[in-house]
mmCIF file of C-alpha atoms and ligand atoms in Angstrom:
data_model
loop_
_atom_site.group_PDB
_atom_site.id
_atom_site.type_symbol
_atom_site.label_atom_id
_atom_site.label_comp_id
_atom_site.label_asym_id
_atom_site.label_seq_id
_atom_site.Cartn_x
_atom_site.Cartn_y
_atom_site.Cartn_z
ATOM 1 C CA MET A 1 -37.819 -27.218 -21.905
ATOM 2 C CA SER A 2 -37.338 -27.322 -18.184
ATOM 3 C CA LYS A 3 -38.230 -24.469 -15.818
ATOM 4 C CA GLY A 4 -35.806 -21.549 -15.453
ATOM 5 C CA VAL A 5 -33.080 -20.014 -17.584
ATOM 6 C CA PRO A 6 -31.357 -22.891 -19.413
ATOM 7 C CA LEU A 7 -27.960 -23.873 -18.008
ATOM 8 C CA VAL A 8 -27.383 -26.370 -20.808
ATOM 9 C CA TYR A 9 -28.084 -26.208 -24.533
ATOM 10 C CA VAL A 10 -28.611 -29.624 -26.111
ATOM 11 C CA PHE A 11 -27.999 -29.258 -29.827
ATOM 12 C CA MET A 12 -28.726 -31.876 -32.447
ATOM 13 C CA GLY A 13 -28.096 -31.711 -36.173
ATOM 14 C CA SER A 14 -31.492 -33.014 -37.256
ATOM 15 C CA ASP A 15 -34.880 -34.029 -35.885
ATOM 16 C CA SER A 16 -33.836 -37.591 -36.783
ATOM 17 C CA ASP A 17 -31.379 -37.344 -33.844
ATOM 18 C CA LEU A 18 -34.120 -36.619 -31.306
ATOM 19 C CA PRO A 19 -34.933 -40.202 -30.190
ATOM 20 C CA VAL A 20 -31.324 -40.568 -28.994
ATOM 21 C CA MET A 21 -30.783 -37.030 -27.689
ATOM 22 C CA GLU A 22 -33.907 -37.355 -25.531
ATOM 23 C CA GLU A 23 -31.651 -39.339 -23.179
ATOM 24 C CA CYS A 24 -30.145 -35.978 -22.191
ATOM 25 C CA ALA A 25 -33.546 -34.538 -21.352
ATOM 26 C CA ALA A 26 -34.349 -37.516 -19.108
ATOM 27 C CA VAL A 27 -31.146 -36.988 -17.090
ATOM 28 C CA PHE A 28 -31.678 -33.243 -16.713
ATOM 29 C CA ARG A 29 -35.232 -33.832 -15.475
ATOM 30 C CA VAL A 30 -33.912 -36.218 -12.792
ATOM 31 C CA PHE A 31 -31.414 -33.591 -11.588
ATOM 32 C CA GLY A 32 -33.739 -30.589 -12.025
ATOM 33 C CA ILE A 33 -31.424 -28.809 -14.475
ATOM 34 C CA PRO A 34 -33.028 -26.242 -16.793
ATOM 35 C CA PHE A 35 -32.045 -27.031 -20.380
ATOM 36 C CA GLU A 36 -33.064 -26.289 -23.945
ATOM 37 C CA MET A 37 -33.174 -28.701 -26.903
ATOM 38 C CA ILE A 38 -32.204 -27.086 -30.214
ATOM 39 C CA ILE A 39 -32.123 -28.475 -33.749
ATOM 40 C CA SER A 40 -29.436 -26.693 -35.742
ATOM 41 C CA SER A 41 -27.045 -28.056 -38.330
ATOM 42 C CA ALA A 42 -23.371 -27.236 -38.891
ATOM 43 C CA HIS A 43 -23.955 -27.813 -42.609
ATOM 44 C CA ARG A 44 -27.557 -26.888 -43.334
ATOM 45 C CA SER A 45 -27.937 -23.886 -41.026
ATOM 46 C CA PRO A 46 -24.367 -22.747 -40.322
ATOM 47 C CA GLU A 47 -25.149 -19.077 -39.546
ATOM 48 C CA ARG A 48 -27.898 -19.998 -37.070
ATOM 49 C CA THR A 49 -25.646 -22.532 -35.365
ATOM 50 C CA ALA A 50 -22.832 -19.998 -35.031
ATOM 51 C CA LYS A 51 -25.174 -17.312 -33.645
ATOM 52 C CA LEU A 52 -26.619 -19.659 -31.022
ATOM 53 C CA ALA A 53 -23.126 -20.755 -29.967
ATOM 54 C CA VAL A 54 -21.834 -17.179 -29.766
ATOM 55 C CA GLU A 55 -24.810 -16.025 -27.689
ATOM 56 C CA ALA A 56 -25.042 -19.070 -25.385
ATOM 57 C CA GLY A 57 -22.669 -17.714 -22.720
ATOM 58 C CA LYS A 58 -24.405 -14.323 -22.645
ATOM 59 C CA ASN A 59 -27.721 -16.133 -22.162
ATOM 60 C CA GLY A 60 -26.487 -17.877 -19.000
ATOM 61 C CA VAL A 61 -25.666 -21.252 -20.538
ATOM 62 C CA LYS A 62 -22.779 -23.051 -18.767
ATOM 63 C CA VAL A 63 -22.350 -26.237 -20.823
ATOM 64 C CA ILE A 64 -23.233 -27.210 -24.388
ATOM 65 C CA ILE A 65 -23.997 -30.718 -25.659
ATOM 66 C CA ALA A 66 -24.026 -31.399 -29.398
ATOM 67 C CA GLY A 67 -25.170 -34.655 -30.984
ATOM 68 C CA ALA A 68 -24.742 -35.306 -34.689
ATOM 69 C CA GLY A 69 -24.332 -38.177 -37.110
ATOM 70 C CA ALA A 70 -22.372 -38.795 -40.333
ATOM 71 C CA ALA A 71 -19.770 -36.047 -41.009
ATOM 72 C CA ALA A 72 -20.484 -34.766 -37.516
ATOM 73 C CA HIS A 73 -19.039 -31.255 -37.338
ATOM 74 C CA LEU A 74 -21.675 -29.775 -35.056
ATOM 75 C CA ALA A 75 -19.791 -30.064 -31.750
ATOM 76 C CA GLY A 76 -16.541 -28.792 -33.248
ATOM 77 C CA VAL A 77 -18.191 -25.866 -35.018
ATOM 78 C CA ILE A 78 -20.009 -24.856 -31.828
ATOM 79 C CA ALA A 79 -16.767 -25.166 -29.838
ATOM 80 C CA SER A 80 -15.079 -22.839 -32.335
ATOM 81 C CA HIS A 81 -17.581 -20.089 -31.422
ATOM 82 C CA THR A 82 -17.500 -20.332 -27.620
ATOM 83 C CA THR A 83 -15.198 -21.076 -24.707
ATOM 84 C CA LEU A 84 -17.981 -22.882 -22.819
ATOM 85 C CA PRO A 85 -17.306 -26.616 -22.366
ATOM 86 C CA VAL A 86 -18.709 -28.523 -25.355
ATOM 87 C CA ILE A 87 -19.592 -32.217 -25.128
ATOM 88 C CA GLY A 88 -20.011 -34.085 -28.414
ATOM 89 C CA VAL A 89 -22.225 -37.115 -28.936
ATOM 90 C CA PRO A 90 -21.541 -39.167 -32.093
ATOM 91 C CA LEU A 91 -24.777 -40.580 -33.497
ATOM 92 C CA ILE A 92 -25.607 -43.452 -35.828
ATOM 93 C CA SER A 93 -26.744 -42.212 -39.222
ATOM 94 C CA GLY A 94 -26.191 -43.776 -42.618
ATOM 95 C CA GLU A 95 -23.914 -46.611 -43.606
ATOM 96 C CA LEU A 96 -20.978 -46.444 -41.191
ATOM 97 C CA GLY A 97 -22.774 -47.176 -37.934
ATOM 98 C CA GLY A 98 -21.605 -44.068 -36.085
ATOM 99 C CA LEU A 99 -17.872 -44.654 -36.572
ATOM 100 C CA ASP A 100 -17.841 -41.722 -39.002
ATOM 101 C CA ALA A 101 -19.420 -39.438 -36.398
ATOM 102 C CA LEU A 102 -17.170 -40.779 -33.628
ATOM 103 C CA LEU A 103 -14.010 -39.938 -35.561
ATOM 104 C CA SER A 104 -15.368 -36.534 -36.617
ATOM 105 C CA THR A 105 -16.239 -35.717 -32.999
ATOM 106 C CA VAL A 106 -13.163 -37.067 -31.262
ATOM 107 C CA GLN A 107 -10.431 -35.924 -33.655
ATOM 108 C CA MET A 108 -10.438 -32.217 -32.871
ATOM 109 C CA PRO A 109 -7.198 -30.468 -33.760
ATOM 110 C CA ALA A 110 -5.309 -29.017 -30.764
ATOM 111 C CA GLY A 111 -6.637 -25.718 -29.438
ATOM 112 C CA VAL A 112 -10.408 -26.182 -29.609
ATOM 113 C CA PRO A 113 -11.528 -29.093 -27.402
ATOM 114 C CA VAL A 114 -14.671 -31.207 -27.621
ATOM 115 C CA ALA A 115 -15.295 -33.849 -24.947
ATOM 116 C CA ALA A 116 -16.287 -36.860 -27.072
ATOM 117 C CA MET A 117 -18.738 -39.390 -25.664
ATOM 118 C CA ALA A 118 -19.627 -42.925 -26.757
ATOM 119 C CA ILE A 119 -21.767 -43.481 -29.856
ATOM 120 C CA GLY A 120 -25.548 -43.311 -29.435
ATOM 121 C CA LYS A 121 -27.786 -43.487 -26.370
ATOM 122 C CA ALA A 122 -25.028 -44.269 -23.844
ATOM 123 C CA GLY A 123 -23.108 -41.265 -25.134
ATOM 124 C CA ALA A 124 -26.139 -38.991 -24.908
ATOM 125 C CA LYS A 125 -26.860 -40.097 -21.344
ATOM 126 C CA ASN A 126 -23.222 -39.687 -20.313
ATOM 127 C CA ALA A 127 -23.058 -36.270 -21.993
ATOM 128 C CA ALA A 128 -25.846 -35.082 -19.722
ATOM 129 C CA LEU A 129 -24.244 -36.674 -16.655
ATOM 130 C CA LEU A 130 -20.920 -35.020 -17.488
ATOM 131 C CA ALA A 131 -22.729 -31.696 -17.830
ATOM 132 C CA VAL A 132 -24.281 -32.265 -14.390
ATOM 133 C CA GLU A 133 -20.812 -33.045 -13.001
ATOM 134 C CA ILE A 134 -19.471 -29.772 -14.422
ATOM 135 C CA LEU A 135 -22.396 -27.828 -12.951
ATOM 136 C CA ALA A 136 -21.919 -29.635 -9.616
ATOM 137 C CA LEU A 137 -18.436 -28.111 -9.239
ATOM 138 C CA GLY A 138 -20.156 -24.984 -7.965
ATOM 139 C CA ASN A 139 -23.243 -26.562 -6.423
ATOM 140 C CA ARG A 140 -22.987 -28.767 -3.313
ATOM 141 C CA LYS A 141 -26.596 -30.036 -3.521
ATOM 142 C CA LEU A 142 -26.032 -31.178 -7.088
ATOM 143 C CA ALA A 143 -22.783 -32.886 -6.089
ATOM 144 C CA GLU A 144 -24.651 -34.769 -3.337
ATOM 145 C CA HIS A 145 -27.354 -35.757 -5.815
ATOM 146 C CA LEU A 146 -24.669 -37.210 -8.088
ATOM 147 C CA VAL A 147 -23.269 -39.298 -5.227
ATOM 148 C CA LYS A 148 -26.792 -40.608 -4.518
ATOM 149 C CA TYR A 149 -27.244 -41.404 -8.223
ATOM 150 C CA ARG A 150 -24.016 -43.466 -8.241
ATOM 151 C CA ARG A 151 -25.089 -45.306 -5.064
ATOM 152 C CA GLU A 152 -28.364 -46.209 -6.762
ATOM 153 C CA LEU A 153 -26.454 -47.551 -9.776
ATOM 154 C CA SER A 154 -24.396 -49.777 -7.463
ATOM 155 C CA ALA A 155 -27.516 -50.963 -5.644
ATOM 156 C CA GLN A 156 -29.108 -51.902 -8.979
ATOM 157 C CA VAL A 157 -26.101 -54.065 -9.887
ATOM 158 C CA GLU A 158 -26.263 -55.852 -6.509
ATOM 159 C CA ALA A 159 -30.010 -56.387 -6.897
ATOM 160 C CA LYS A 160 -29.487 -57.907 -10.362
ATOM 161 C CA SER A 161 -26.762 -60.192 -9.034
ATOM 162 C CA LYS A 162 -29.000 -61.334 -6.163
ATOM 163 C CA LYS A 163 -31.862 -61.991 -8.582
ATOM 164 C CA LEU A 164 -29.539 -64.106 -10.735
ATOM 165 C CA GLN A 165 -28.272 -66.076 -7.728
ATOM 166 C CA ASP A 166 -31.844 -66.741 -6.538
ATOM 167 C CA LYS A 167 -32.777 -67.942 -10.011
ATOM 168 C CA MET A 168 -29.756 -70.252 -10.191
ATOM 169 C CA GLN A 169 -30.522 -71.677 -6.736
ATOM 170 C CA LYS A 170 -34.147 -72.361 -7.674
ATOM 171 C CA SER A 171 -33.098 -74.161 -10.834
ATOM 172 C CA GLY A 172 -30.519 -76.177 -8.818
ATOM 173 C CA LYS A 173 -27.471 -74.899 -10.792
HETATM 174 C C1 LIG B 1 -26.400 -34.986 -39.344
HETATM 175 O O1 LIG B 1 -26.838 -35.714 -40.423
HETATM 176 C C2 LIG B 1 -27.514 -35.060 -38.348
HETATM 177 O O2 LIG B 1 -27.017 -34.864 -37.065
HETATM 178 C C3 LIG B 1 -28.074 -36.438 -38.555
HETATM 179 O O3 LIG B 1 -27.524 -37.367 -37.630
HETATM 180 C C4 LIG B 1 -27.618 -36.789 -39.970
HETATM 181 C C5 LIG B 1 -28.745 -37.061 -40.927
HETATM 182 O O4 LIG B 1 -29.697 -36.036 -40.893
HETATM 183 P P1 LIG B 1 -31.095 -36.203 -41.615
HETATM 184 O O5 LIG B 1 -30.784 -36.452 -43.066
HETATM 185 O O6 LIG B 1 -31.796 -37.366 -40.965
HETATM 186 O O7 LIG B 1 -31.826 -34.908 -41.398
HETATM 187 O O8 LIG B 1 -26.123 -33.665 -39.701
#
């Protein structure tokens, strides 16, 4: 999906998850991280999911992200097949608004960890940023890029505050 051998696999349980999981792709493009997006289900294609998880490390992957909705077992199942860090993103699907997926993702029994993110787009974006942070442990340029990214976030907040103050002044409030 991005040039080079993928350092991150971004799994999702269904193509219906793609509009949210695309947040990951956007972050990896900003940081120039090679990644691969994969649709594979813990329930509907269990053997394929297991094989991909088992082979990820051998293929040079360093971090795995897994987004799934409903009875979201994808991140946990992948984590059971690899010792690479696995980041789970609970997605909204069906009647319970993502709470089902959040609890499925976050409540891993002791021994096989999954780093659980927030529900939905914020979680997908943060999953990618956390993956970048993990990769930056061994990459000074990436670490510097992360610092710059945070500075830009701060600058955006200040700019929004200034815009609000200007607006209030103009309206005499
Ligand atoms: C989960 O079931 C997927 O991750 C998706 O969020 C949900 C519904 O899948 P579809 O019925 O839309 O394919 O496994």
